[in-house]
Amino acid sequence: MKIPDVETTPILRTIEMTPLARDPGEAGAPARAGLVKRLSGQSLKLAVFVLPSIVFSVYILFMASGVYMSETQFLVRGSSGGHLAATFQGPGFSKASDETQIINSFMHSRDLVDTLVETVGLKAIYGRPEADFFSRYPGLSFTENSENLHRHFQSWTKVSVDDDSGITTIQAFAYRPDDAYAIANAMIESAEKLVNRLNSRAYDDRVSYAREIVDKAQADVVAMERRLTEFRNTTRTVDLGKESTATLEGIGKMTTELAMLEANLRQQTSLAPDSPALVGLRERISAYRKEIDMRRRLVVGGDQAMTKDLAQFERLTLERQLVARSLESAVANFDKVRQEAQVQQFYLVRITKPNRIETPEYPRRFFWFAIFLAVSFGLYRTIRAIIELIREHNA
């Protein structure tokens, strides 16, 4: 049996079209999720952008101490005759690059820091009352010790060298204009003192070395004279060379006279063979010959011959001449070195004096405030984008 169709009433149709009631907790979930998302976004913005910007603006605009700069420039020149930059070209002078590097190293040394502590009170300058707690020494950044003072000094001074011109620029920073000036002035004065010490040391080294050469030459001359005196005492002669020369000259004269006597003897023998004068003439000739033979043996033969000692005497005489010339050369070189060393080998030329600037060089408050705002806002947007990507990936 077929059941007839029953017309649906409006009430039933309404009931059929009405969706089933959901759980109240399920209905409020999207609202809570949206609220949590808004709260997390605001917290992130507050933590990354708003609060840091407020803190930084308070510090940079109201708390950061003004920093003053003093600048000075100098050039180290040497008398080397080399090429110099056209601006500083001069006859017989050039930039001393090695000495410039020495000065540059000294400007970053602890010795300079110790000097500034004694001369200008560097610790007191870096701990002025107007210094903020971030940059004061000692403070949050540095505890009080020599190592940290050296690091703080390096961060508050700048020394740069131009490779082309050799000009060195010193920039000193402090919380007061007078303090910055005092530091820069003390630094360049310390550099001048170092240059003077290097010149003095170079002078002492060159002169002392030349003096050592002179002293050695003088010692050689004294030793040579002692040896020559001992030889004279042994041979009992003052100048063996002159004595041997005089002996040889005497032999030559006697030989000439002997030849004349022999010629006279031959002439008289041929004219008057029985002449009584021939006996005396022959005796004179015999005496001359004996004297000549004796002098020849004295010079070139026998145990007492001069030739045995003459070679040694001539060698000693030659050595004495050589050491005497060495002494003369050493003395002349010493005088020359002393005169050259008295001329300053290199020196420091001040190009600009340290200045006093009444307007603080740092901090550039509004510039750094704008930079911080841009960076913090960019960081906030980046972190937020990363969080949204992570949520979409987890969903």
mmCIF file of C-alpha atoms in Angstrom:
data_model
loop_
_atom_site.group_PDB
_atom_site.id
_atom_site.type_symbol
_atom_site.label_atom_id
_atom_site.label_comp_id
_atom_site.label_asym_id
_atom_site.label_seq_id
_atom_site.Cartn_x
_atom_site.Cartn_y
_atom_site.Cartn_z
ATOM 1 C CA MET A 1 0.000 0.000 0.000
ATOM 2 C CA LYS A 2 1.388 3.293 -1.007
ATOM 3 C CA ILE A 3 1.556 5.932 1.577
ATOM 4 C CA PRO A 4 0.288 9.223 0.278
ATOM 5 C CA ASP A 5 2.518 12.271 0.165
ATOM 6 C CA VAL A 6 2.041 14.617 3.036
ATOM 7 C CA GLU A 7 2.539 18.280 2.332
ATOM 8 C CA THR A 8 5.182 19.784 4.445
ATOM 9 C CA THR A 9 4.028 22.642 6.561
ATOM 10 C CA PRO A 10 5.919 25.996 6.774
ATOM 11 C CA ILE A 11 6.952 25.277 10.344
ATOM 12 C CA LEU A 12 8.534 21.999 9.349
ATOM 13 C CA ARG A 13 10.283 23.603 6.443
ATOM 14 C CA THR A 14 11.683 26.183 8.795
ATOM 15 C CA ILE A 15 12.901 23.505 11.140
ATOM 16 C CA GLU A 16 14.512 21.579 8.315
ATOM 17 C CA MET A 17 16.360 24.652 7.019
ATOM 18 C CA THR A 18 17.669 25.621 10.452
ATOM 19 C CA PRO A 19 21.201 24.178 11.018
ATOM 20 C CA LEU A 20 21.921 22.112 14.052
ATOM 21 C CA ALA A 21 23.152 24.002 17.047
ATOM 22 C CA ARG A 22 26.963 23.778 17.561
ATOM 23 C CA ASP A 23 28.972 23.527 20.733
ATOM 24 C CA PRO A 24 29.379 26.979 22.365
ATOM 25 C CA GLY A 25 33.095 26.355 22.745
ATOM 26 C CA GLU A 26 33.465 25.733 19.037
ATOM 27 C CA ALA A 27 31.668 28.929 18.215
ATOM 28 C CA GLY A 28 34.075 31.115 20.290
ATOM 29 C CA ALA A 29 37.330 29.525 19.095
ATOM 30 C CA PRO A 30 37.908 31.767 16.013
ATOM 31 C CA ALA A 31 37.331 34.885 18.076
ATOM 32 C CA ARG A 32 39.850 33.806 20.695
ATOM 33 C CA ALA A 33 42.398 32.899 17.995
ATOM 34 C CA GLY A 34 42.056 36.305 16.404
ATOM 35 C CA LEU A 35 42.417 37.988 19.778
ATOM 36 C CA VAL A 36 45.546 35.968 20.593
ATOM 37 C CA LYS A 37 46.996 36.802 17.181
ATOM 38 C CA ARG A 38 46.364 40.500 17.705
ATOM 39 C CA LEU A 39 47.828 40.395 21.207
ATOM 40 C CA SER A 40 50.953 38.507 20.061
ATOM 41 C CA GLY A 41 51.496 40.974 17.219
ATOM 42 C CA GLN A 42 51.178 43.915 19.579
ATOM 43 C CA SER A 43 53.579 42.321 22.082
ATOM 44 C CA LEU A 44 56.113 41.713 19.367
ATOM 45 C CA LYS A 45 55.814 45.274 18.153
ATOM 46 C CA LEU A 46 56.083 46.572 21.688
ATOM 47 C CA ALA A 47 59.139 44.438 22.512
ATOM 48 C CA VAL A 48 61.059 44.830 19.268
ATOM 49 C CA PHE A 49 60.172 48.331 18.083
ATOM 50 C CA VAL A 50 58.337 50.558 20.555
ATOM 51 C CA LEU A 51 60.169 49.994 23.853
ATOM 52 C CA PRO A 52 63.716 49.922 22.345
ATOM 53 C CA SER A 53 62.954 53.087 20.398
ATOM 54 C CA ILE A 54 61.752 54.843 23.538
ATOM 55 C CA VAL A 55 64.766 53.744 25.555
ATOM 56 C CA PHE A 56 67.218 54.661 22.801
ATOM 57 C CA SER A 57 65.558 58.029 22.184
ATOM 58 C CA VAL A 58 65.771 58.884 25.889
ATOM 59 C CA TYR A 59 69.473 57.973 25.928
ATOM 60 C CA ILE A 60 70.562 59.531 22.637
ATOM 61 C CA LEU A 61 68.494 62.716 22.996
ATOM 62 C CA PHE A 62 68.850 63.446 26.693
ATOM 63 C CA MET A 63 71.522 61.278 28.341
ATOM 64 C CA ALA A 64 74.369 60.750 25.826
ATOM 65 C CA SER A 65 77.329 63.003 26.578
ATOM 66 C CA GLY A 66 78.634 65.449 24.022
ATOM 67 C CA VAL A 67 82.032 64.474 22.622
ATOM 68 C CA TYR A 68 84.491 67.122 21.389
ATOM 69 C CA MET A 69 87.313 66.514 18.925
ATOM 70 C CA SER A 70 90.719 68.135 18.509
ATOM 71 C CA GLU A 71 92.706 67.477 15.347
ATOM 72 C CA THR A 72 96.337 68.078 14.445
ATOM 73 C CA GLN A 73 98.601 67.036 11.560
ATOM 74 C CA PHE A 74 102.346 66.567 11.192
ATOM 75 C CA LEU A 75 104.929 65.226 8.776
ATOM 76 C CA VAL A 76 108.162 63.405 9.555
ATOM 77 C CA ARG A 77 110.930 64.571 7.207
ATOM 78 C CA GLY A 78 114.447 63.249 6.791
ATOM 79 C CA SER A 79 117.598 64.657 5.169
ATOM 80 C CA SER A 80 117.974 61.859 2.626
ATOM 81 C CA GLY A 81 117.748 63.834 -0.565
ATOM 82 C CA GLY A 82 114.989 61.629 -1.958
ATOM 83 C CA HIS A 83 111.731 62.509 -3.709
ATOM 84 C CA LEU A 84 109.078 64.294 -1.706
ATOM 85 C CA ALA A 85 105.528 65.099 -2.515
ATOM 86 C CA ALA A 86 105.285 68.283 -4.526
ATOM 87 C CA THR A 87 103.505 70.137 -1.754
ATOM 88 C CA PHE A 88 106.338 69.514 0.695
ATOM 89 C CA GLN A 89 109.257 69.299 -1.668
ATOM 90 C CA GLY A 90 112.488 70.826 -0.458
ATOM 91 C CA PRO A 91 116.184 70.538 -1.340
ATOM 92 C CA GLY A 92 117.897 67.684 0.443
ATOM 93 C CA PHE A 93 114.823 66.510 2.370
ATOM 94 C CA SER A 94 112.249 63.749 1.915
ATOM 95 C CA LYS A 95 109.481 62.132 3.857
ATOM 96 C CA ALA A 96 110.860 59.505 6.222
ATOM 97 C CA SER A 97 108.472 56.579 5.771
ATOM 98 C CA ASP A 98 110.225 54.233 8.198
ATOM 99 C CA GLU A 99 110.291 56.848 10.921
ATOM 100 C CA THR A 100 106.627 57.663 10.213
ATOM 101 C CA GLN A 101 105.712 54.055 10.862
ATOM 102 C CA ILE A 102 107.717 54.150 14.085
ATOM 103 C CA ILE A 103 105.800 57.241 15.218
ATOM 104 C CA ASN A 104 102.512 55.627 14.182
ATOM 105 C CA SER A 105 103.300 52.541 16.260
ATOM 106 C CA PHE A 106 104.224 54.730 19.205
ATOM 107 C CA MET A 107 100.876 56.515 18.944
ATOM 108 C CA HIS A 108 99.125 53.193 19.639
ATOM 109 C CA SER A 109 101.492 52.060 22.390
ATOM 110 C CA ARG A 110 101.011 51.754 26.118
ATOM 111 C CA ASP A 111 104.082 53.910 26.660
ATOM 112 C CA LEU A 112 102.166 56.854 25.221
ATOM 113 C CA VAL A 113 99.192 56.074 27.480
ATOM 114 C CA ASP A 114 101.474 56.059 30.526
ATOM 115 C CA THR A 115 102.952 59.377 29.400
ATOM 116 C CA LEU A 116 99.495 60.936 28.992
ATOM 117 C CA VAL A 117 98.426 59.672 32.405
ATOM 118 C CA GLU A 118 101.360 61.536 33.948
ATOM 119 C CA THR A 119 101.223 64.701 31.818
ATOM 120 C CA VAL A 120 97.521 65.459 31.235
ATOM 121 C CA GLY A 121 95.730 63.163 33.716
ATOM 122 C CA LEU A 122 94.193 60.833 31.131
ATOM 123 C CA LYS A 123 92.180 58.828 33.700
ATOM 124 C CA ALA A 124 90.541 61.977 35.066
ATOM 125 C CA ILE A 125 89.716 63.176 31.540
ATOM 126 C CA TYR A 126 87.911 59.936 30.669
ATOM 127 C CA GLY A 127 86.049 59.970 33.995
ATOM 128 C CA ARG A 128 84.593 63.492 33.841
ATOM 129 C CA PRO A 129 81.223 64.032 35.646
ATOM 130 C CA GLU A 130 79.487 64.971 32.392
ATOM 131 C CA ALA A 131 80.338 61.577 30.872
ATOM 132 C CA ASP A 132 77.377 59.204 30.597
ATOM 133 C CA PHE A 133 77.511 55.823 32.291
ATOM 134 C CA PHE A 134 77.968 53.932 29.012
ATOM 135 C CA SER A 135 81.098 55.764 27.823
ATOM 136 C CA ARG A 136 82.714 56.798 31.130
ATOM 137 C CA TYR A 137 86.002 55.179 32.181
ATOM 138 C CA PRO A 138 85.876 53.283 34.412
ATOM 139 C CA GLY A 139 82.255 52.380 33.863
ATOM 140 C CA LEU A 140 79.984 49.723 32.464
ATOM 141 C CA SER A 141 82.162 49.098 29.439
ATOM 142 C CA PHE A 142 85.579 49.109 31.136
ATOM 143 C CA THR A 143 86.820 48.274 34.600
ATOM 144 C CA GLU A 144 89.809 50.221 35.903
ATOM 145 C CA ASN A 145 93.107 48.631 34.869
ATOM 146 C CA SER A 146 95.955 49.489 32.510
ATOM 147 C CA GLU A 147 94.780 47.140 29.769
ATOM 148 C CA ASN A 148 91.266 48.577 29.643
ATOM 149 C CA LEU A 149 92.634 52.121 29.808
ATOM 150 C CA HIS A 150 94.772 51.362 26.758
ATOM 151 C CA ARG A 151 91.757 49.956 24.889
ATOM 152 C CA HIS A 152 89.613 52.932 25.869
ATOM 153 C CA PHE A 153 92.330 55.312 24.684
ATOM 154 C CA GLN A 154 92.540 53.548 21.319
ATOM 155 C CA SER A 155 88.782 53.829 20.847
ATOM 156 C CA TRP A 156 88.831 57.546 21.739
ATOM 157 C CA THR A 157 91.763 58.529 19.517
ATOM 158 C CA LYS A 158 92.388 58.071 15.825
ATOM 159 C CA VAL A 159 95.801 58.186 14.125
ATOM 160 C CA SER A 160 95.922 57.840 10.341
ATOM 161 C CA VAL A 161 98.775 58.179 7.827
ATOM 162 C CA ASP A 162 98.363 59.278 4.221
ATOM 163 C CA ASP A 163 100.460 56.916 2.118
ATOM 164 C CA ASP A 164 100.982 59.427 -0.700
ATOM 165 C CA SER A 165 102.050 62.513 1.255
ATOM 166 C CA GLY A 166 103.167 60.853 4.493
ATOM 167 C CA ILE A 167 101.025 63.259 6.553
ATOM 168 C CA THR A 168 99.889 61.867 9.904
ATOM 169 C CA THR A 169 96.546 63.051 11.300
ATOM 170 C CA ILE A 170 95.731 62.805 15.006
ATOM 171 C CA GLN A 171 92.150 63.068 16.250
ATOM 172 C CA ALA A 172 91.542 63.103 20.006
ATOM 173 C CA PHE A 173 88.064 62.922 21.557
ATOM 174 C CA ALA A 174 86.981 63.984 25.043
ATOM 175 C CA TYR A 175 83.978 65.358 26.938
ATOM 176 C CA ARG A 176 85.459 68.859 27.058
ATOM 177 C CA PRO A 177 87.128 70.944 24.327
ATOM 178 C CA ASP A 178 90.129 71.697 26.532
ATOM 179 C CA ASP A 179 90.598 68.011 27.336
ATOM 180 C CA ALA A 180 90.561 67.036 23.670
ATOM 181 C CA TYR A 181 93.077 69.801 22.942
ATOM 182 C CA ALA A 182 95.310 68.693 25.819
ATOM 183 C CA ILE A 183 95.354 65.074 24.613
ATOM 184 C CA ALA A 184 96.115 65.989 20.987
ATOM 185 C CA ASN A 185 98.817 68.464 22.005
ATOM 186 C CA ALA A 186 100.422 65.980 24.405
ATOM 187 C CA MET A 187 100.393 63.296 21.701
ATOM 188 C CA ILE A 188 102.222 65.449 19.158
ATOM 189 C CA GLU A 189 104.687 66.659 21.804
ATOM 190 C CA SER A 190 105.405 63.047 22.746
ATOM 191 C CA ALA A 191 105.986 62.294 19.063
ATOM 192 C CA GLU A 192 108.501 65.163 18.866
ATOM 193 C CA LYS A 193 110.333 63.882 21.939
ATOM 194 C CA LEU A 194 110.498 60.408 20.400
ATOM 195 C CA VAL A 195 111.974 61.857 17.201
ATOM 196 C CA ASN A 196 114.580 63.721 19.250
ATOM 197 C CA ARG A 197 115.441 60.541 21.155
ATOM 198 C CA LEU A 198 115.843 58.620 17.912
ATOM 199 C CA ASN A 199 118.099 61.369 16.532
ATOM 200 C CA SER A 200 120.159 61.389 19.712
ATOM 201 C CA ARG A 201 120.506 57.620 19.644
ATOM 202 C CA ALA A 202 121.528 57.677 15.986
ATOM 203 C CA TYR A 203 124.092 60.400 16.779
ATOM 204 C CA ASP A 204 125.520 58.430 19.693
ATOM 205 C CA ASP A 205 125.707 55.226 17.654
ATOM 206 C CA ARG A 206 127.479 56.811 14.692
ATOM 207 C CA VAL A 207 129.910 58.865 16.780
ATOM 208 C CA SER A 208 130.711 56.008 19.161
ATOM 209 C CA TYR A 209 131.409 53.669 16.249
ATOM 210 C CA ALA A 210 133.722 56.235 14.642
ATOM 211 C CA ARG A 211 135.400 56.755 18.027
ATOM 212 C CA GLU A 212 135.983 53.012 18.340
ATOM 213 C CA ILE A 213 137.746 53.014 14.968
ATOM 214 C CA VAL A 214 139.974 55.901 16.083
ATOM 215 C CA ASP A 215 140.780 54.195 19.383
ATOM 216 C CA LYS A 216 141.709 50.980 17.585
ATOM 217 C CA ALA A 217 143.936 52.860 15.137
ATOM 218 C CA GLN A 218 145.642 54.649 18.022
ATOM 219 C CA ALA A 219 146.210 51.343 19.807
ATOM 220 C CA ASP A 220 147.750 49.913 16.613
ATOM 221 C CA VAL A 221 150.106 52.890 16.338
ATOM 222 C CA VAL A 222 151.186 52.540 19.982
ATOM 223 C CA ALA A 223 151.819 48.810 19.537
ATOM 224 C CA MET A 224 153.778 49.455 16.362
ATOM 225 C CA GLU A 225 155.973 52.066 18.055
ATOM 226 C CA ARG A 226 156.623 49.644 20.897
ATOM 227 C CA ARG A 227 157.770 46.942 18.478
ATOM 228 C CA LEU A 228 160.002 49.394 16.634
ATOM 229 C CA THR A 229 161.581 50.574 19.892
ATOM 230 C CA GLU A 230 162.305 47.003 20.925
ATOM 231 C CA PHE A 231 163.941 46.391 17.541
ATOM 232 C CA ARG A 232 166.125 49.483 17.897
ATOM 233 C CA ASN A 233 167.192 48.453 21.373
ATOM 234 C CA THR A 234 168.096 44.999 20.074
ATOM 235 C CA THR A 235 170.061 46.224 17.039
ATOM 236 C CA ARG A 236 171.331 49.345 18.829
ATOM 237 C CA THR A 237 170.472 51.464 15.857
ATOM 238 C CA VAL A 238 168.156 54.400 15.562
ATOM 239 C CA ASP A 239 167.430 54.125 11.838
ATOM 240 C CA LEU A 240 168.949 51.080 10.229
ATOM 241 C CA GLY A 241 167.839 52.171 6.829
ATOM 242 C CA LYS A 242 169.671 55.479 7.012
ATOM 243 C CA GLU A 243 172.745 53.829 8.492
ATOM 244 C CA SER A 244 172.896 51.228 5.742
ATOM 245 C CA THR A 245 172.397 53.966 3.152
ATOM 246 C CA ALA A 246 175.208 56.006 4.673
ATOM 247 C CA THR A 247 177.465 52.945 4.697
ATOM 248 C CA LEU A 248 176.744 52.189 1.068
ATOM 249 C CA GLU A 249 177.374 55.809 0.147
ATOM 250 C CA GLY A 250 180.707 55.659 1.994
ATOM 251 C CA ILE A 251 181.642 52.480 0.130
ATOM 252 C CA GLY A 252 180.812 54.228 -3.117
ATOM 253 C CA LYS A 253 183.019 57.215 -2.300
ATOM 254 C CA MET A 254 185.895 55.000 -1.153
ATOM 255 C CA THR A 255 185.578 52.913 -4.316
ATOM 256 C CA THR A 256 185.850 56.062 -6.382
ATOM 257 C CA GLU A 257 188.922 57.204 -4.464
ATOM 258 C CA LEU A 258 190.419 53.700 -4.758
ATOM 259 C CA ALA A 259 190.003 53.806 -8.489
ATOM 260 C CA MET A 260 191.736 57.173 -8.614
ATOM 261 C CA LEU A 261 194.614 55.875 -6.452
ATOM 262 C CA GLU A 262 195.050 52.801 -8.621
ATOM 263 C CA ALA A 263 195.117 54.949 -11.726
ATOM 264 C CA ASN A 264 197.730 57.197 -10.113
ATOM 265 C CA LEU A 265 199.779 54.131 -9.129
ATOM 266 C CA ARG A 266 199.821 52.828 -12.670
ATOM 267 C CA GLN A 267 200.814 56.209 -14.011
ATOM 268 C CA GLN A 268 203.710 56.687 -11.566
ATOM 269 C CA THR A 269 204.881 53.092 -12.049
ATOM 270 C CA SER A 270 205.140 53.640 -15.763
ATOM 271 C CA LEU A 271 206.921 56.976 -15.352
ATOM 272 C CA ALA A 272 209.143 56.277 -12.332
ATOM 273 C CA PRO A 273 209.194 52.621 -11.335
ATOM 274 C CA ASP A 274 211.819 53.180 -8.666
ATOM 275 C CA SER A 275 210.101 56.174 -7.049
ATOM 276 C CA PRO A 276 209.907 55.931 -3.213
ATOM 277 C CA ALA A 277 206.367 57.406 -3.343
ATOM 278 C CA LEU A 278 205.049 54.190 -4.842
ATOM 279 C CA VAL A 279 205.396 52.385 -1.503
ATOM 280 C CA GLY A 280 203.123 54.835 0.315
ATOM 281 C CA LEU A 281 200.664 54.819 -2.578
ATOM 282 C CA ARG A 282 200.448 51.036 -2.513
ATOM 283 C CA GLU A 283 199.828 51.111 1.257
ATOM 284 C CA ARG A 284 196.992 53.594 0.839
ATOM 285 C CA ILE A 285 195.416 51.431 -1.883
ATOM 286 C CA SER A 286 195.675 48.378 0.376
ATOM 287 C CA ALA A 287 194.074 50.271 3.273
ATOM 288 C CA TYR A 288 191.237 51.442 1.074
ATOM 289 C CA ARG A 289 190.558 47.921 -0.113
ATOM 290 C CA LYS A 290 190.477 46.576 3.427
ATOM 291 C CA GLU A 291 188.119 49.316 4.551
ATOM 292 C CA ILE A 292 185.827 48.710 1.588
ATOM 293 C CA ASP A 293 185.762 44.956 2.240
ATOM 294 C CA MET A 294 185.028 45.518 5.924
ATOM 295 C CA ARG A 295 182.114 47.853 5.152
ATOM 296 C CA ARG A 296 180.743 45.485 2.556
ATOM 297 C CA ARG A 297 180.805 42.616 5.035
ATOM 298 C CA LEU A 298 179.057 44.908 7.523
ATOM 299 C CA VAL A 299 176.281 45.504 5.046
ATOM 300 C CA VAL A 300 175.812 42.217 3.192
ATOM 301 C CA GLY A 301 177.871 39.494 4.855
ATOM 302 C CA GLY A 302 178.825 38.024 8.208
ATOM 303 C CA ASP A 303 176.922 37.534 11.441
ATOM 304 C CA GLN A 304 176.741 41.287 12.086
ATOM 305 C CA ALA A 305 175.560 42.174 8.566
ATOM 306 C CA MET A 306 172.925 44.876 8.291
ATOM 307 C CA THR A 307 170.972 42.968 5.651
ATOM 308 C CA LYS A 308 169.825 40.445 8.236
ATOM 309 C CA ASP A 309 167.975 43.152 10.208
ATOM 310 C CA LEU A 310 167.327 45.528 7.359
ATOM 311 C CA ALA A 311 164.386 43.499 5.965
ATOM 312 C CA GLN A 312 162.728 43.374 9.378
ATOM 313 C CA PHE A 313 163.392 47.067 9.915
ATOM 314 C CA GLU A 314 161.852 47.957 6.545
ATOM 315 C CA ARG A 315 158.819 45.767 7.307
ATOM 316 C CA LEU A 316 158.349 47.459 10.654
ATOM 317 C CA THR A 317 158.760 50.850 9.044
ATOM 318 C CA LEU A 318 156.143 49.992 6.407
ATOM 319 C CA GLU A 319 153.711 48.746 9.044
ATOM 320 C CA ARG A 320 154.232 51.945 11.020
ATOM 321 C CA GLN A 321 153.400 54.015 7.942
ATOM 322 C CA LEU A 322 150.257 51.950 7.310
ATOM 323 C CA VAL A 323 148.935 52.264 10.861
ATOM 324 C CA ALA A 324 149.775 55.978 10.846
ATOM 325 C CA ARG A 325 147.733 56.434 7.665
ATOM 326 C CA SER A 326 144.901 54.377 9.179
ATOM 327 C CA LEU A 327 144.928 56.658 12.197
ATOM 328 C CA GLU A 328 144.829 59.762 10.014
ATOM 329 C CA SER A 329 141.917 58.304 8.030
ATOM 330 C CA ALA A 330 140.065 57.310 11.203
ATOM 331 C CA VAL A 331 140.477 60.776 12.705
ATOM 332 C CA ALA A 332 139.293 62.440 9.505
ATOM 333 C CA ASN A 333 136.296 60.086 9.323
ATOM 334 C CA PHE A 334 135.501 60.775 12.979
ATOM 335 C CA ASP A 335 135.433 64.519 12.371
ATOM 336 C CA LYS A 336 133.239 64.048 9.305
ATOM 337 C CA VAL A 337 130.817 61.720 11.082
ATOM 338 C CA ARG A 338 130.575 64.063 14.052
ATOM 339 C CA GLN A 339 129.771 67.008 11.812
ATOM 340 C CA GLU A 340 127.175 65.030 9.836
ATOM 341 C CA ALA A 341 125.640 63.532 12.968
ATOM 342 C CA GLN A 342 125.178 66.958 14.491
ATOM 343 C CA VAL A 343 122.736 67.699 11.663
ATOM 344 C CA GLN A 344 119.301 66.315 12.639
ATOM 345 C CA GLN A 345 118.693 63.258 10.478
ATOM 346 C CA PHE A 346 114.907 63.557 10.600
ATOM 347 C CA TYR A 347 112.474 65.769 12.427
ATOM 348 C CA LEU A 348 108.781 66.386 12.918
ATOM 349 C CA VAL A 349 107.065 69.254 11.113
ATOM 350 C CA ARG A 350 103.763 70.470 12.528
ATOM 351 C CA ILE A 351 101.361 71.170 9.700
ATOM 352 C CA THR A 352 98.338 72.169 11.789
ATOM 353 C CA LYS A 353 98.159 72.903 15.499
ATOM 354 C CA PRO A 354 95.593 71.172 17.733
ATOM 355 C CA ASN A 355 92.298 73.047 17.596
ATOM 356 C CA ARG A 356 89.521 73.719 20.092
ATOM 357 C CA ILE A 357 86.027 73.068 18.724
ATOM 358 C CA GLU A 358 83.220 74.425 20.896
ATOM 359 C CA THR A 359 80.521 72.355 19.178
ATOM 360 C CA PRO A 360 80.367 68.638 20.061
ATOM 361 C CA GLU A 361 81.376 66.389 17.206
ATOM 362 C CA TYR A 362 79.387 63.454 18.576
ATOM 363 C CA PRO A 363 76.818 62.114 19.130
ATOM 364 C CA ARG A 364 74.785 63.065 16.068
ATOM 365 C CA ARG A 365 71.556 62.624 17.973
ATOM 366 C CA PHE A 366 68.803 62.904 15.369
ATOM 367 C CA PHE A 367 70.816 61.028 12.766
ATOM 368 C CA TRP A 368 71.398 58.027 15.023
ATOM 369 C CA PHE A 369 67.823 58.226 16.324
ATOM 370 C CA ALA A 370 66.488 57.976 12.760
ATOM 371 C CA ILE A 371 68.887 55.123 11.992
ATOM 372 C CA PHE A 372 67.768 53.235 15.101
ATOM 373 C CA LEU A 373 64.089 53.683 14.249
ATOM 374 C CA ALA A 374 64.643 52.371 10.740
ATOM 375 C CA VAL A 375 66.659 49.381 11.900
ATOM 376 C CA SER A 376 64.309 48.428 14.750
ATOM 377 C CA PHE A 377 61.229 48.755 12.537
ATOM 378 C CA GLY A 378 62.874 46.640 9.845
ATOM 379 C CA LEU A 379 63.769 44.042 12.482
ATOM 380 C CA TYR A 380 60.175 44.003 13.752
ATOM 381 C CA ARG A 381 58.759 43.497 10.249
ATOM 382 C CA THR A 382 61.229 40.734 9.539
ATOM 383 C CA ILE A 383 60.458 38.821 12.742
ATOM 384 C CA ARG A 384 56.721 39.198 12.170
ATOM 385 C CA ALA A 385 57.011 37.870 8.617
ATOM 386 C CA ILE A 386 59.005 34.877 9.849
ATOM 387 C CA ILE A 387 56.354 34.089 12.538
ATOM 388 C CA GLU A 388 53.522 34.258 9.981
ATOM 389 C CA LEU A 389 55.369 31.911 7.661
ATOM 390 C CA ILE A 390 55.854 29.438 10.503
ATOM 391 C CA ARG A 391 52.148 29.579 11.418
ATOM 392 C CA GLU A 392 51.062 29.030 7.825
ATOM 393 C CA HIS A 393 53.418 26.087 7.554
ATOM 394 C CA ASN A 394 52.084 24.509 10.783
ATOM 395 C CA ALA A 395 48.480 25.070 9.706
#
